[in-house]
Coordinates of N, CA, C and O in Angstrom, one line a residue:
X250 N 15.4 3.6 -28.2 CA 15.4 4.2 -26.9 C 14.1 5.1 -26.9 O 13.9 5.9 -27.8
X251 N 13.0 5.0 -25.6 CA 12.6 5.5 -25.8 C 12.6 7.1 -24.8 O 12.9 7.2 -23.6
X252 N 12.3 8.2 -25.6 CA 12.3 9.5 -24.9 C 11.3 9.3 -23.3 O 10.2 8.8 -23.0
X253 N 12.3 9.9 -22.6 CA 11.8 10.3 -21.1 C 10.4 10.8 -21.1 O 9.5 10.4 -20.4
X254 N 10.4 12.1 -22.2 CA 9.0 12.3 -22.1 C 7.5 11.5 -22.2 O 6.4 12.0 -21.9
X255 N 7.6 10.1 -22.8 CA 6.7 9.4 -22.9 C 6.4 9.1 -21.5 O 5.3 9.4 -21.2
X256 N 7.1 8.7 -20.7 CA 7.3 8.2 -19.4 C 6.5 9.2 -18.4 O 5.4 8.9 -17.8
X257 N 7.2 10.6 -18.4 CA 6.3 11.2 -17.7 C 5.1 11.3 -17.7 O 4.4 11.5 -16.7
X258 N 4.6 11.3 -19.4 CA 3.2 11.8 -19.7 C 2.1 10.6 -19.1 O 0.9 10.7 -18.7
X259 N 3.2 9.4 -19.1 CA 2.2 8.4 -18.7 C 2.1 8.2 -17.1 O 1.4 7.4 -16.6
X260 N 2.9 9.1 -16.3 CA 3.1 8.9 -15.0 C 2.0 10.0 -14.9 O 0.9 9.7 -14.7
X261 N 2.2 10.8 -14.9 CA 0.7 12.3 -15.0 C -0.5 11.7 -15.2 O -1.5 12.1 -14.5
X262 N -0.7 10.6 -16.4 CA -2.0 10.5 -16.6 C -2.2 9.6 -15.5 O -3.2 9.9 -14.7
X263 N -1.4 8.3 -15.1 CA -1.4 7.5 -14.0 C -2.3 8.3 -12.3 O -3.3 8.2 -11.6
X264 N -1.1 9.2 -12.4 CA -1.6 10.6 -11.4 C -2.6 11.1 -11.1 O -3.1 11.4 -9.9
X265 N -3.2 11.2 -12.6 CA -4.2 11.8 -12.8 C -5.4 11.0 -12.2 O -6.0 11.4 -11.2
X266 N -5.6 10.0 -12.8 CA -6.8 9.0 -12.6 C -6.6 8.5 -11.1 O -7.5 7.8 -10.6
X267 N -5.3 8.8 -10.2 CA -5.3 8.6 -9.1 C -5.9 9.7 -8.0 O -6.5 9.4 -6.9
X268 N -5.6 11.0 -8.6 CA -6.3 11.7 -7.4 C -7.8 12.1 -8.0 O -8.6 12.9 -7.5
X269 N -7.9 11.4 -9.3 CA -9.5 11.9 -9.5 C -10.3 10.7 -8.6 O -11.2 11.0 -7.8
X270 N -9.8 9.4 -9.0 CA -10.2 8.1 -7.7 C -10.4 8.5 -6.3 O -11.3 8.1 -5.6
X271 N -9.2 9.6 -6.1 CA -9.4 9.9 -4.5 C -10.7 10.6 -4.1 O -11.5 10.3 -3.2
X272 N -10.8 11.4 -4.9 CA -11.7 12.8 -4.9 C -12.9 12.5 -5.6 O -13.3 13.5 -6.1
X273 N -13.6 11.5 -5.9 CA -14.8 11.2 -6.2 C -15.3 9.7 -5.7 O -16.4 9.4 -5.6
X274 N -14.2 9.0 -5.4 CA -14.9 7.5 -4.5 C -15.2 7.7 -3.1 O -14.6 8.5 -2.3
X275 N -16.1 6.9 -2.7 CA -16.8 7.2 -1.4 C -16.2 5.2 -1.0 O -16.1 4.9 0.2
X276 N -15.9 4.4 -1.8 CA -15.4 3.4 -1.2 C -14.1 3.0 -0.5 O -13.2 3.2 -1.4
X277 N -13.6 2.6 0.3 CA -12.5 2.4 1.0 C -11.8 1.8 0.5 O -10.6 2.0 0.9
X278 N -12.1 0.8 -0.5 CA -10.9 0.0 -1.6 C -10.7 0.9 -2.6 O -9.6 1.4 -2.8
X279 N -11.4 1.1 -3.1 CA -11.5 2.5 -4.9 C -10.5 3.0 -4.3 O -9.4 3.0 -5.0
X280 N -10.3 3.7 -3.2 CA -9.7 4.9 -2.4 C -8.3 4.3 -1.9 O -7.4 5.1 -2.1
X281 N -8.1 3.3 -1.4 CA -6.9 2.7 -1.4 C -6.1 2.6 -2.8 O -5.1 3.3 -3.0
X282 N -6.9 1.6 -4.0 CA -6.4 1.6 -5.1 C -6.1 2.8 -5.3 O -4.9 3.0 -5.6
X283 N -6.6 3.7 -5.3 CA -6.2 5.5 -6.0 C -5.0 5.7 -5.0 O -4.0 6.4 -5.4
X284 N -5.0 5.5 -4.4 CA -3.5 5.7 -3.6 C -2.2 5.5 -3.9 O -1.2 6.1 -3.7
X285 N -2.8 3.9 -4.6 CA -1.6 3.2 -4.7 C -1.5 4.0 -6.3 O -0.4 4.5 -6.5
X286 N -2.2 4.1 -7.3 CA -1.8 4.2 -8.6 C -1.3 5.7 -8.5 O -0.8 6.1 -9.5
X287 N -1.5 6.6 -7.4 CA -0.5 7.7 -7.4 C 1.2 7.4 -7.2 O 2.2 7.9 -7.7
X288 N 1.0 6.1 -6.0 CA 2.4 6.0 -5.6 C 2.9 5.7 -7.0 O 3.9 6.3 -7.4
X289 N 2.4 5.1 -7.4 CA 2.8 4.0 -8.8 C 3.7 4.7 -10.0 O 4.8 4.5 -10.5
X290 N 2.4 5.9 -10.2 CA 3.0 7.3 -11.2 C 4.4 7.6 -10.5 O 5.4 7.4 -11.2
X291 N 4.6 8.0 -9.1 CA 5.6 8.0 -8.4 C 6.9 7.4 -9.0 O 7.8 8.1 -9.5
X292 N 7.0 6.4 -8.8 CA 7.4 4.9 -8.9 C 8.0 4.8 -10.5 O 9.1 4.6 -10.8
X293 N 6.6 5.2 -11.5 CA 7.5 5.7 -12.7 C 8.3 6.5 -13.0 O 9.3 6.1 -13.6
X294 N 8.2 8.2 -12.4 CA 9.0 8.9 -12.5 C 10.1 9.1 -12.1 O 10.9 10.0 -12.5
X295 N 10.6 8.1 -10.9 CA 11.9 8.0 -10.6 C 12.7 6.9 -11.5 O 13.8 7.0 -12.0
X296 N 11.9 6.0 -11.6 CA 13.0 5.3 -12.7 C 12.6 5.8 -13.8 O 11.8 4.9 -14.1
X297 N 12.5 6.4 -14.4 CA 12.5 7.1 -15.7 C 13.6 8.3 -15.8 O 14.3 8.5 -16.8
X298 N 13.6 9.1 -14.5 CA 14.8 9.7 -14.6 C 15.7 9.2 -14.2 O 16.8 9.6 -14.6
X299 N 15.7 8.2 -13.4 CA 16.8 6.9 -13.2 C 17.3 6.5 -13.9 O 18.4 6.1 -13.7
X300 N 16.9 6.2 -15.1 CA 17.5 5.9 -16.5 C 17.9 6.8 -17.3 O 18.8 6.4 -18.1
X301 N 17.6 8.1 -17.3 CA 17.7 9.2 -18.1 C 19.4 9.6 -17.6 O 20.4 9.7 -18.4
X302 N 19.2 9.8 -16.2 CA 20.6 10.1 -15.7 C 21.2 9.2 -15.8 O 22.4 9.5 -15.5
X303 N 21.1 7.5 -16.0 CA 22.2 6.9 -15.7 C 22.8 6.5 -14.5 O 24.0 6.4 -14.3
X304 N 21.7 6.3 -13.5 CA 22.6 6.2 -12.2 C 21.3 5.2 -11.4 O 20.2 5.0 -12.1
X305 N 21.3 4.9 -10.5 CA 20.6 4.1 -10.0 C 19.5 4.3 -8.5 O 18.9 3.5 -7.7
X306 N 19.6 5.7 -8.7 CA 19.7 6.0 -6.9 C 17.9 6.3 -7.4 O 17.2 5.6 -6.7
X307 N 17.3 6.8 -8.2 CA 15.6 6.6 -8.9 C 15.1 5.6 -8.4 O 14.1 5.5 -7.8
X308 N 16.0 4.3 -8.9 CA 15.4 2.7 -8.8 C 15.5 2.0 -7.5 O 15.1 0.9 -7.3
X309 N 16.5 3.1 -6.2 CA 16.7 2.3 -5.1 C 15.4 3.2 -4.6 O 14.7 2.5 -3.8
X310 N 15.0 4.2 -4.8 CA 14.3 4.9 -3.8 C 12.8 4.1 -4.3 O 12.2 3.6 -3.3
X311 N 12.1 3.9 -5.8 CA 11.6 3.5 -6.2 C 11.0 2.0 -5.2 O 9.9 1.6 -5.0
X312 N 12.3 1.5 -4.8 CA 12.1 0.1 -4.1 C 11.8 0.5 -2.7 O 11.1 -0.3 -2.0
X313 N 12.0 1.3 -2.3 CA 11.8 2.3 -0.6 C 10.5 2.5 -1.2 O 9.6 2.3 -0.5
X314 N 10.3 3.0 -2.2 CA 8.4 3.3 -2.1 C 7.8 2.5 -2.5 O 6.6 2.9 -2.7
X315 N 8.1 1.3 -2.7 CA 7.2 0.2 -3.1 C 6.9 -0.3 -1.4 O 5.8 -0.7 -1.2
X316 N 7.8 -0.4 -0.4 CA 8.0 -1.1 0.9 C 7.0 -0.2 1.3 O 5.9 -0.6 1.8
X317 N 7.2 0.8 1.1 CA 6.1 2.1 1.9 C 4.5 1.9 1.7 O 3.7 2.2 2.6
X318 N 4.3 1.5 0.5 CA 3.1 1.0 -0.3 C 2.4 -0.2 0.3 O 1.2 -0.3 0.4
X319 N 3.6 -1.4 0.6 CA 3.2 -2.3 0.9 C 2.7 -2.2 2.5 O 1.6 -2.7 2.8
X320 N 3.4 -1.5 3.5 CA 3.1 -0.8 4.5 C 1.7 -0.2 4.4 O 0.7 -0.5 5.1
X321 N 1.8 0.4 3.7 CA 0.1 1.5 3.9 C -0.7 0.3 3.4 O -1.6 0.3 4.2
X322 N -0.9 -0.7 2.6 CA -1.9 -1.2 2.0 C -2.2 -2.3 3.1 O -3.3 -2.9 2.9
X323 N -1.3 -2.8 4.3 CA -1.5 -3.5 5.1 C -2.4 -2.7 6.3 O -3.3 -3.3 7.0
X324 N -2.1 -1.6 6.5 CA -2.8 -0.9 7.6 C -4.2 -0.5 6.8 O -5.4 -0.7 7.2
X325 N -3.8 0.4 5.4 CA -5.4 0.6 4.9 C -6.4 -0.9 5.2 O -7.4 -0.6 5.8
X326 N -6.3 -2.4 4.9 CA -6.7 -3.4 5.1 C -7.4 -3.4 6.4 O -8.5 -3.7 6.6
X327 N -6.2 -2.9 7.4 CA -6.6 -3.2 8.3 C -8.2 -2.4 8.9 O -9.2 -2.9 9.4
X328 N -7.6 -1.2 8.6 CA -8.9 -0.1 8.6 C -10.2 -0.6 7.9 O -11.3 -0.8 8.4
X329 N -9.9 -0.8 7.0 CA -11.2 -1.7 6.2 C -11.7 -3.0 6.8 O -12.7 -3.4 6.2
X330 N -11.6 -3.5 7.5 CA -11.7 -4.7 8.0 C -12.4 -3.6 9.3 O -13.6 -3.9 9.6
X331 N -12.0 -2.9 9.8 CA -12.4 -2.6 11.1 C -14.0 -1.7 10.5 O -15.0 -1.8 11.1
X332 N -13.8 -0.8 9.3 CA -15.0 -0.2 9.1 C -16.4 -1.1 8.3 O -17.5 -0.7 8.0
X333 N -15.8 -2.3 8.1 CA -16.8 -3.5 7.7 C -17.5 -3.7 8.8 O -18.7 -3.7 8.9
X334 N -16.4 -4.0 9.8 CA -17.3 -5.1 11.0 C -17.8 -4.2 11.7 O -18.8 -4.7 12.2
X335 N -17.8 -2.5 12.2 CA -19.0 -2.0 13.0 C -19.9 -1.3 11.8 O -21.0 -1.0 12.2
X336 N -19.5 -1.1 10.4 CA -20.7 -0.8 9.7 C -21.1 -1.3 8.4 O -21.7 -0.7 7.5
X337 N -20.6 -2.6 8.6 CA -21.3 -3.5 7.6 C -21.3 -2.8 6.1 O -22.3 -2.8 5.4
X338 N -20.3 -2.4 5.7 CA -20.6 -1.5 4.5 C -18.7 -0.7 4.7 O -18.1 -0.5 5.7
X339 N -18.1 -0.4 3.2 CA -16.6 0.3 2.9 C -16.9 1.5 2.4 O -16.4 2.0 1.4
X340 N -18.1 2.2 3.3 CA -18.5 3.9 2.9 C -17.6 4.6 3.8 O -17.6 4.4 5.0
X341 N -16.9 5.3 3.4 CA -15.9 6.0 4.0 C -16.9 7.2 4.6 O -16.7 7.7 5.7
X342 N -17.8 7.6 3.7 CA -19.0 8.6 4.3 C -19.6 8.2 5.7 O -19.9 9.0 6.6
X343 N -19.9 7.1 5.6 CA -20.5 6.8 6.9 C -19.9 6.4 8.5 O -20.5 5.9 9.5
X344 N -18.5 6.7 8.1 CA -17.7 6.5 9.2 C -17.5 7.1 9.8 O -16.7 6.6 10.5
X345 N -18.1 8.8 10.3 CA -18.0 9.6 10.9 C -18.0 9.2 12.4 O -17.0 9.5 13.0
X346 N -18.7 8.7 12.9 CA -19.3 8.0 14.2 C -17.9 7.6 14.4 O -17.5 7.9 15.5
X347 N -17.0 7.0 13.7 CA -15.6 6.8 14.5 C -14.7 7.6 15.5 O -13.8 7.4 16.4
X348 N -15.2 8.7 14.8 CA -14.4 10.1 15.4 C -14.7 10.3 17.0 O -15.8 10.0 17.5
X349 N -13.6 10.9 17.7 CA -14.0 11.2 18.8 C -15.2 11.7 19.5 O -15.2 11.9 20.8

């Protein structure tokens, strides 16, 4: 069996490398993927205590954030597709001009 705490440490580092992705990529996929490998860390930590306690309710919600995931990565797409075709480029820097 292994100890819960392995689990966490690997959902933190997951975490980690996800909001450092956020907070230093200027591309609109990089920045997607860092999104998702937060949710992901997420995703560990409930079934890890999901297992810990013995109950199952970690692994349903787990499945509710995977739906949510797949949700955001369809609309992030979509956004990307729309900041391609007026600027030819997935610079999230250069998209200012979108704004009101």
């Amino acid at each position: 069996m292994v100890p819960p705490q392995y689990y966490l440490v690997l959902a933190a580092a997951v975490f980690c490398i996800g909001v450092a992705g956020v907070l230093t990529r200027r591309n609109a996929l990089l920045f997607l993927m860092s999104v998702e490998l937060m949710l992901n860390a997420a995703n560990i930590n409930l079934v890890a205590f999901s297992y810990y306690w013995g109950n199952v309710t970690g692994q349903t919600f787990s499945l509710f954030t995977m739906a949510l995931a797949a949700a955001e990565v369809a609309v992030g797409i979509g956004i990307i597709l729309v900041l391609y075709r007026n600027f030819k480029d997935v610079d999230v820097a250069k998209a200012t001009t979108m704004r009101w």
